[in-house]
Tab-separated table of C-alpha atoms and ligand atoms in Angstrom:
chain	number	residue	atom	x	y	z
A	1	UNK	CA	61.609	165.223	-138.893
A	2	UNK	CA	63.624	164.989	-135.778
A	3	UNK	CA	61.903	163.818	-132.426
A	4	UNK	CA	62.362	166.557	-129.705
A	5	UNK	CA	63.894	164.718	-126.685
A	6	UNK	CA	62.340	166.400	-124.216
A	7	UNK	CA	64.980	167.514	-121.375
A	8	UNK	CA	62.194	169.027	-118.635
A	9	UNK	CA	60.389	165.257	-118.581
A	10	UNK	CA	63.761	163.480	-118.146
A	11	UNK	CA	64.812	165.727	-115.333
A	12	UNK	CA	61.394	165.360	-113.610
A	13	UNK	CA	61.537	161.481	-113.577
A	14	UNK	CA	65.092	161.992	-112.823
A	15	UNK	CA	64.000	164.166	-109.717
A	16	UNK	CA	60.847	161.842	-108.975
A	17	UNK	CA	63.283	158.876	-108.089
A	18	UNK	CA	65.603	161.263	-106.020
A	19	UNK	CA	62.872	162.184	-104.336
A	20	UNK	CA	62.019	158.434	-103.210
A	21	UNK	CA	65.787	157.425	-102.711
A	22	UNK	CA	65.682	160.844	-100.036
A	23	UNK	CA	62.869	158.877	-98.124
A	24	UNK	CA	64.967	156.054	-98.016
A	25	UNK	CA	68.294	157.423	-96.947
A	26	UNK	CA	66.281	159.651	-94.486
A	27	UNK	CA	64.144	156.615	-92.901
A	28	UNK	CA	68.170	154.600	-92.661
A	29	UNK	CA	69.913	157.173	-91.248
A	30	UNK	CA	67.735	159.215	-89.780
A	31	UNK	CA	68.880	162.728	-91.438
A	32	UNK	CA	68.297	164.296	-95.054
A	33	UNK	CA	71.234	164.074	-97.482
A	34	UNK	CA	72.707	167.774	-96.783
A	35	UNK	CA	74.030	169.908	-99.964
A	36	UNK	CA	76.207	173.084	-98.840
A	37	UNK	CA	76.215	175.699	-101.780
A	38	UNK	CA	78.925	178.294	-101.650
A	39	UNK	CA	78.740	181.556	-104.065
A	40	UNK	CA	81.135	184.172	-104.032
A	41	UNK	CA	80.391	187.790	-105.311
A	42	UNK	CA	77.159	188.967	-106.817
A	43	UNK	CA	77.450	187.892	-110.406
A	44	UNK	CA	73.677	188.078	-111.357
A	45	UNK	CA	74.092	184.931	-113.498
A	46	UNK	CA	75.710	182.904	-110.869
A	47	UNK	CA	73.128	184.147	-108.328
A	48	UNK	CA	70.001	182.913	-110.123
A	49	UNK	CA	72.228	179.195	-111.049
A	50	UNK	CA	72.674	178.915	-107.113
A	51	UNK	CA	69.343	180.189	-105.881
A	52	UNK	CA	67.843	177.482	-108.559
A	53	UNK	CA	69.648	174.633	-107.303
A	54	UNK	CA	68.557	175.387	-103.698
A	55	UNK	CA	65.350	175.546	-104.967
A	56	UNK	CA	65.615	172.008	-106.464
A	57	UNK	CA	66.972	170.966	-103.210
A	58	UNK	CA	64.182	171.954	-101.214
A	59	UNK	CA	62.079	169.890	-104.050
A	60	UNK	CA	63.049	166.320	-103.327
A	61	UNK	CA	63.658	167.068	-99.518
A	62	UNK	CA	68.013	167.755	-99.547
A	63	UNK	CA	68.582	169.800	-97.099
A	64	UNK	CA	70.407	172.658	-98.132
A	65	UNK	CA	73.377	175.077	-96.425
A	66	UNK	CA	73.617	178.081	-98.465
A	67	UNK	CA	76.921	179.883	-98.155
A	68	UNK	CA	77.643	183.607	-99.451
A	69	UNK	CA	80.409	185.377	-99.616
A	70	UNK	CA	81.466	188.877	-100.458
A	71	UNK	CA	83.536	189.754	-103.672
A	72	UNK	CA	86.969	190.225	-101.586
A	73	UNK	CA	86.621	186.996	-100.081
A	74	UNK	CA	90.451	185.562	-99.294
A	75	UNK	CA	91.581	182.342	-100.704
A	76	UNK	CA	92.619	181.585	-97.063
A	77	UNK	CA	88.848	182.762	-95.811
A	78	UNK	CA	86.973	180.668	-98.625
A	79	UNK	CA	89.865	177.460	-97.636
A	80	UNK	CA	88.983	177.350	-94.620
A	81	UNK	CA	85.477	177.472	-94.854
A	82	UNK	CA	86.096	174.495	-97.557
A	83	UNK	CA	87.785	173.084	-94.613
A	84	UNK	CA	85.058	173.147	-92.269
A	85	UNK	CA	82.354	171.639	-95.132
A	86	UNK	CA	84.736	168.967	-95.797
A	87	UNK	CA	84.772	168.125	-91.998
A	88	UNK	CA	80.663	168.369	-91.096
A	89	UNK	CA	78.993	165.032	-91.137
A	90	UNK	CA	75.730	166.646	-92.261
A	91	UNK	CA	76.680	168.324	-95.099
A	92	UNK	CA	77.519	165.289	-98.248
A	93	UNK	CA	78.303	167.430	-101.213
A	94	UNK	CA	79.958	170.856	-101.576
A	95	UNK	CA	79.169	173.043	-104.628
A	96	UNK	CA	81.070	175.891	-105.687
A	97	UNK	CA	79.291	177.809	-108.148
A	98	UNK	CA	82.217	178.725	-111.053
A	99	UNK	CA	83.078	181.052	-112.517
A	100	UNK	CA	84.853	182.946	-108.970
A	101	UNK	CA	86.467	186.203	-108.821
A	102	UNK	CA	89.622	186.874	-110.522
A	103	UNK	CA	91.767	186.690	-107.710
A	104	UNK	CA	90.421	182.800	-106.537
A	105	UNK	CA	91.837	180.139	-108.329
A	106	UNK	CA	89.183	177.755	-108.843
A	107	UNK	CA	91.879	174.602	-109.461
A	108	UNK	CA	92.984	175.402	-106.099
A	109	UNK	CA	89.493	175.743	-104.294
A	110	UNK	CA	88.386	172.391	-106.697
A	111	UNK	CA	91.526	170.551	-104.666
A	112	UNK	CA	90.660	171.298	-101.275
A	113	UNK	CA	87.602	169.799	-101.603
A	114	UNK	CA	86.746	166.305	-100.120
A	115	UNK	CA	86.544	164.426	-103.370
A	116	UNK	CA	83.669	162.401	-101.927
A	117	UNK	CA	81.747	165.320	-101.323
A	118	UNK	CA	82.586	166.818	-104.718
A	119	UNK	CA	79.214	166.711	-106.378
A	120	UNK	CA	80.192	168.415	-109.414
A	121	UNK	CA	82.405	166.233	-110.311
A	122	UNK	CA	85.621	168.104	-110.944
A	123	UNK	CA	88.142	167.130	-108.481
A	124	UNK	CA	91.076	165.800	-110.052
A	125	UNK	CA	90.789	162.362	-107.851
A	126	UNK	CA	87.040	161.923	-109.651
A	127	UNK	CA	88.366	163.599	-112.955
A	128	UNK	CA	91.544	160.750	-112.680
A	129	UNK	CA	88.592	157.639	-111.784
A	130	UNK	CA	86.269	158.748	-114.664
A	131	UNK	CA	89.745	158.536	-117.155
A	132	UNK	CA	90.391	155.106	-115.422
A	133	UNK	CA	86.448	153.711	-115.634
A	134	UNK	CA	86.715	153.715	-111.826
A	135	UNK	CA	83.708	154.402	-110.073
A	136	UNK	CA	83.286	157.847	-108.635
A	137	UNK	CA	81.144	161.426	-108.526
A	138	UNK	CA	81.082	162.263	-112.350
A	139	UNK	CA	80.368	166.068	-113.833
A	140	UNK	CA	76.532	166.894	-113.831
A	141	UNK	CA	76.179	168.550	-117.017
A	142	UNK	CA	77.796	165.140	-118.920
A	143	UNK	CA	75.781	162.563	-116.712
A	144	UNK	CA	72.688	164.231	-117.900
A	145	UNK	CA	73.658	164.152	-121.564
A	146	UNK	CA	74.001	160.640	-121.289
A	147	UNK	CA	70.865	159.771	-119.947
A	148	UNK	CA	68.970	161.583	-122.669
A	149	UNK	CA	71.278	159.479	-125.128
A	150	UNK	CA	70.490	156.247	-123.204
A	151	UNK	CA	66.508	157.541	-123.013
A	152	UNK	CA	66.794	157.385	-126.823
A	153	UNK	CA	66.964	153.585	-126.875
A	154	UNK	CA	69.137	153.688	-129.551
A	155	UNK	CA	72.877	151.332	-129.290
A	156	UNK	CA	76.025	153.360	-128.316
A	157	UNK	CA	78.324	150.637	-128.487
A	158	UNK	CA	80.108	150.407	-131.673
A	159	UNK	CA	78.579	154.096	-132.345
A	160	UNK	CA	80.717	156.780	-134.348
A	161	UNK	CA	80.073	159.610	-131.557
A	162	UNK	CA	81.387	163.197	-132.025
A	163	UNK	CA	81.829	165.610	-129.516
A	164	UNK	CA	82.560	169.202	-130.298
A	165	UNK	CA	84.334	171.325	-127.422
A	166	UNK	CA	86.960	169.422	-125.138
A	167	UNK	CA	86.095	172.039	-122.013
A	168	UNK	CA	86.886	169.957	-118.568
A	169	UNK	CA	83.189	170.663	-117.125
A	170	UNK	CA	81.345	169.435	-120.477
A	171	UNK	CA	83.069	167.802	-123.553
A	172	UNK	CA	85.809	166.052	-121.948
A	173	UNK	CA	84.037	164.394	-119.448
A	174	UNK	CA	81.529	163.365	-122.128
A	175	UNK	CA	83.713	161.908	-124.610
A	176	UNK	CA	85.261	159.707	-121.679
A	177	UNK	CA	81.262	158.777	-120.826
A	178	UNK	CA	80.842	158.016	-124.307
A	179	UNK	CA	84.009	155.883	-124.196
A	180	UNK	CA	82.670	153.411	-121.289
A	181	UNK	CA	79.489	153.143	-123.123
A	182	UNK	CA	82.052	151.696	-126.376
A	183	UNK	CA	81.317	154.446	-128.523
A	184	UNK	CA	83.907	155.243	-130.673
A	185	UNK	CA	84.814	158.995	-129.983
A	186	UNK	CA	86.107	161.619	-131.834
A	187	UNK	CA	86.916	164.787	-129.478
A	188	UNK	CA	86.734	167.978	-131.453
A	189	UNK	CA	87.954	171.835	-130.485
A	190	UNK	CA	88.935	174.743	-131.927
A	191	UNK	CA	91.960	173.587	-133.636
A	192	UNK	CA	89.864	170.888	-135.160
A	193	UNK	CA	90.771	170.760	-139.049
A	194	UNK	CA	87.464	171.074	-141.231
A	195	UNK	CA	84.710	170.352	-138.363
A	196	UNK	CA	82.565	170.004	-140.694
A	197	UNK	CA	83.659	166.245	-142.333
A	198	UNK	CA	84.297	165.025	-138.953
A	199	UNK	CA	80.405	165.941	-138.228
A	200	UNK	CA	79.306	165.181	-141.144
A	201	UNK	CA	80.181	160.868	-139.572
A	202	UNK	CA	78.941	161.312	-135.964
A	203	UNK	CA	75.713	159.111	-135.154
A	204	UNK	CA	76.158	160.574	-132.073
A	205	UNK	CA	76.820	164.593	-131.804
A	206	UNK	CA	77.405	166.211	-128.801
A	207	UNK	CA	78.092	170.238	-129.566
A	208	UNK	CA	79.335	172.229	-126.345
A	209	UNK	CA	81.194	175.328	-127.696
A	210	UNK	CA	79.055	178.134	-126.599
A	211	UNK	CA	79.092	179.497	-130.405
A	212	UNK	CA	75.572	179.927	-131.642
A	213	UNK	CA	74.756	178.088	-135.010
A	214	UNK	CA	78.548	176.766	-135.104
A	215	UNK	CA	77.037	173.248	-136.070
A	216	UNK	CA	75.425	173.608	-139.466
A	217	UNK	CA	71.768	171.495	-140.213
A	218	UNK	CA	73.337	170.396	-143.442
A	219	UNK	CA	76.151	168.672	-141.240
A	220	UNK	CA	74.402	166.764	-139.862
A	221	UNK	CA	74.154	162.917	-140.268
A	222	UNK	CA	70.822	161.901	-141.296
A	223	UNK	CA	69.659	159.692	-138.677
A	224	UNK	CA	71.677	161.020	-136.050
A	225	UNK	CA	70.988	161.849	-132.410
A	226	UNK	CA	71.510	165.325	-131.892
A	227	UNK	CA	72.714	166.635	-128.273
A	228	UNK	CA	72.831	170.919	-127.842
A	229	UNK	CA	74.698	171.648	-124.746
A	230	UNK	CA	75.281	175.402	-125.720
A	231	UNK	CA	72.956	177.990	-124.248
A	232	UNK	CA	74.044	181.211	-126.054
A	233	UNK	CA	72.143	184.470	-125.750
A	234	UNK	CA	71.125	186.660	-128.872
A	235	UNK	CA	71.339	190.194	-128.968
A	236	UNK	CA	67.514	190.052	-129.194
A	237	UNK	CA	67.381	187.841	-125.998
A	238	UNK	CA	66.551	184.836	-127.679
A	239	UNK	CA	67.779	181.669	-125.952
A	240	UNK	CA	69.873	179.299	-128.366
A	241	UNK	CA	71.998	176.499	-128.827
A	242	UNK	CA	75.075	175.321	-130.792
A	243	UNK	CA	73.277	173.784	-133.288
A	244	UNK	CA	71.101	175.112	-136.287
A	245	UNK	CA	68.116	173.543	-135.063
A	246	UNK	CA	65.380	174.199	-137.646
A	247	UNK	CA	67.887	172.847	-140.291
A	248	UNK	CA	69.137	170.026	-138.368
A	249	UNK	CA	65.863	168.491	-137.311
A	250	UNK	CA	64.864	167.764	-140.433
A	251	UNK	CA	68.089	165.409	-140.945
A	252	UNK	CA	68.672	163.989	-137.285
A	253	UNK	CA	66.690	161.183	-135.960
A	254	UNK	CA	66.792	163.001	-132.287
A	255	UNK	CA	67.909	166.789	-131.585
A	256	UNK	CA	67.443	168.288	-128.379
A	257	UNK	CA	66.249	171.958	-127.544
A	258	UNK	CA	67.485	175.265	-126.409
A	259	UNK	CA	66.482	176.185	-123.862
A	260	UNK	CA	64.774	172.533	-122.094
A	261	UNK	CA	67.272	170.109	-123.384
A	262	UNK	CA	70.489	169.505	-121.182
A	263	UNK	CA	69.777	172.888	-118.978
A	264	UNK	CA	67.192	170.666	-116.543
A	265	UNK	CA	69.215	167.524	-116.474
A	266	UNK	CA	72.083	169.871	-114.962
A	267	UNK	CA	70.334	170.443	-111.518
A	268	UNK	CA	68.796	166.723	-111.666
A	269	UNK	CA	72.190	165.150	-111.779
A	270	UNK	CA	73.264	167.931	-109.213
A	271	UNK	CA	70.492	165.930	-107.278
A	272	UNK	CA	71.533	162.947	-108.067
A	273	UNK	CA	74.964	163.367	-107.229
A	274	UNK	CA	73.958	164.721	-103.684
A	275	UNK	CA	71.858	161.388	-102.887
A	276	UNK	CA	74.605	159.222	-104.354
A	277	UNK	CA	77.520	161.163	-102.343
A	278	UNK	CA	75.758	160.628	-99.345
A	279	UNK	CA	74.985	157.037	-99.515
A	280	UNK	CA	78.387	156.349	-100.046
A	281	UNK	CA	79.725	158.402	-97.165
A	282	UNK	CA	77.169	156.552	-94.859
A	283	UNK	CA	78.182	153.009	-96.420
A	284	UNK	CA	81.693	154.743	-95.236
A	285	UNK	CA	82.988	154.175	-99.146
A	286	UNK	CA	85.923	156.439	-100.592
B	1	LIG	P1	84.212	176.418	-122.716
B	1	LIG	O1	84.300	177.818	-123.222
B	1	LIG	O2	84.968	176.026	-121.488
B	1	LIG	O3	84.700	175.438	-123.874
B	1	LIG	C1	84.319	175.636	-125.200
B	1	LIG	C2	84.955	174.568	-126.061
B	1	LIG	O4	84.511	174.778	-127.400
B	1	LIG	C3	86.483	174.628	-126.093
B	1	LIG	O5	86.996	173.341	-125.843
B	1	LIG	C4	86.806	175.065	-127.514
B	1	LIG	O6	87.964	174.414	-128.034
B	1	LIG	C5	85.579	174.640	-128.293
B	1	LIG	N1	85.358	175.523	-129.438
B	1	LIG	C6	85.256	176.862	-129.452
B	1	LIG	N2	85.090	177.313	-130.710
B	1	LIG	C7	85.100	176.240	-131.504
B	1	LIG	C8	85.009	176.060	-132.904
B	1	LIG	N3	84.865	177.099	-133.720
B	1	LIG	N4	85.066	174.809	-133.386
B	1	LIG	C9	85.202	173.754	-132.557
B	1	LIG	N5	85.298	173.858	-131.218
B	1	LIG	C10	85.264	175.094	-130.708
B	1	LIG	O7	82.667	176.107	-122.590
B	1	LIG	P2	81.834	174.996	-121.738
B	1	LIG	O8	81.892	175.330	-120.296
B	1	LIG	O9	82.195	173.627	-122.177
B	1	LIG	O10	80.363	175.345	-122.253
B	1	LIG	C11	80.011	175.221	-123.626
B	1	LIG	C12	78.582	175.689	-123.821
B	1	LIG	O11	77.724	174.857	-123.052
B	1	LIG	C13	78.298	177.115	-123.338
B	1	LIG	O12	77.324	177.689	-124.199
B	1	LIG	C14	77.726	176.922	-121.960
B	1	LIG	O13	76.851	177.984	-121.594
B	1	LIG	C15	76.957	175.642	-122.166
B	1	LIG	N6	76.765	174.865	-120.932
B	1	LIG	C16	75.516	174.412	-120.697
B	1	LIG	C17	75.259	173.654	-119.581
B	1	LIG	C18	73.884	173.143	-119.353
B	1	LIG	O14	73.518	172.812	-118.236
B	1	LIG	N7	73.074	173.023	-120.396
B	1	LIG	C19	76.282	173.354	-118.668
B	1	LIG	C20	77.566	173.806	-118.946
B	1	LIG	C21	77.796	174.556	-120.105
């Protein structure tokens, strides 16, 4: 039977030493690291994601700059407020909850930010360092995935890792993670011929698709470490993953839940991030 990694205790340790690095940057520099959050419309979804993160924020002492905007927002309007973010020395990362309205371009809103204040991680200047091993602000959701790998104990190097969904916020960014750590990744999608024999090797699965019970238990490696990134909501409200959980635990060595896997290590990298941006913008590092 699989051991339950256990996604609320990671994030909480995860917080704890943000917490303590706040204390530090504040007694150094005499200010909190400052997080401006920007949400445009009233997508219920999107509302509750924001108003969590602030929360988190107020947690380990980040000071926080809440931004909302109406649903007819310009591109021009929500530019130049970009602008102004990018340009105030108290605010270190910018976050702008995705998805926006139809008429936004979020590529085009991603590239005005300042990539050192880009604390999720999607600016194509951090996207380009993460492809090149350079250092730089990496996507939360994939950052938190690895640390639950790396909390495992078990070797990545040399591993045969397989991630399922090659989305630019999740499985993309992993599989390049997975990469530095000298995994040996396979990157699967949609197209992917017969899923199932290329799961069927992975001592490392990561399954971000957002189809619930895609991954099969009977897939699954015995032995293997188990990572559920999907959060997929049944027509009975159930909360659930990817992954066939019942029938996978009892083959992988390591499976993580749905819901309290990867959701909390989201908003503790978020943290993270912030900290991280801000220490380098004070060091004056690009
Ligand atoms: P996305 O829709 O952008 O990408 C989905 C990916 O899955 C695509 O690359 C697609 O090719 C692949 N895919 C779809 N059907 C497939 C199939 N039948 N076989 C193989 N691959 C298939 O989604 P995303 O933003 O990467 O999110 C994926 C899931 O992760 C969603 O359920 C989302 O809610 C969840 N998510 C969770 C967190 C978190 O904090 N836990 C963060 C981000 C996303």
């Amino acid at each position: 039977m699989a051991e339950i990694i256990d996604g609320k205790a990671a994030a909480q340790e995860v917080r704890g030493h943000v917490r303590r690095e706040v204390l530090e940057f504040e007694t150094r520099y005499g200010m909190a690291p400052g997080l401006a959050t920007v949400l445009v419309g009233s997508d219920p979804a999107s509302a509750t994601y924001v108003r969590s993160k602030r929360r988190a924020c107020a947690e380990v002492g980040i000071a926080s700059f809440p931004h909302e905007l109406n649903e007819r927002t310009t591109l021009d309007e929500l530019l130049a407020l970009i602008g102004e973010l990018n340009r105030r020395n108290d605010v270190h990362g910018i976050l702008v909850q995705l998805p926006l309205p139809p008429h936004l371009s979020a590529q085009q809103v991603i590239a005005a930010l300042d990539p050192r204040k880009d604390v999720d991680g999607l600016h194509p200047v951090n996207q380009g360092k993460l492809v090149q091993g350079l250092p730089g602000l990496r996507p939360c959701t994939p950052l938190g995935i690895m640390f639950l790998l790396e909390r495992t104990g078990l070797p990545l190097a040399g591993a045969d890792a397989v991630v399922v969904g090659r989305s630019t916020l999740v499985g993309k960014p992993t599989a390049f993670l997975l990469l530095e750590r000298d995994a040996t990744v396979t990157l699967c999608h949609s197209r992917t011929r017969d899923l199932a024999h290329v799961v069927q090797r992975a001592e490392v699965l990561v399954v971000a698709t957002g189809r619930p019970g895609l991954v099969r238990g009977d897939w699954v490696r015995m032995g293997a470490i188990v990572i559920d990134v999907g959060i997929n909501r049944l027509p009975d409200g159930t909360l659930v993953g990817d992954v066939d959980f019942a029938a996978a635990s009892s083959r992988a060595a390591f499976i993580t839940p749905v819901p309290g896997g990867v959701g909390p290590m989201t908003v503790a990298m978020l943290l993270r991030n912030t900290v991280e941006a801000a220490k380098r913008q004070m060091e004056g590092q690009s």
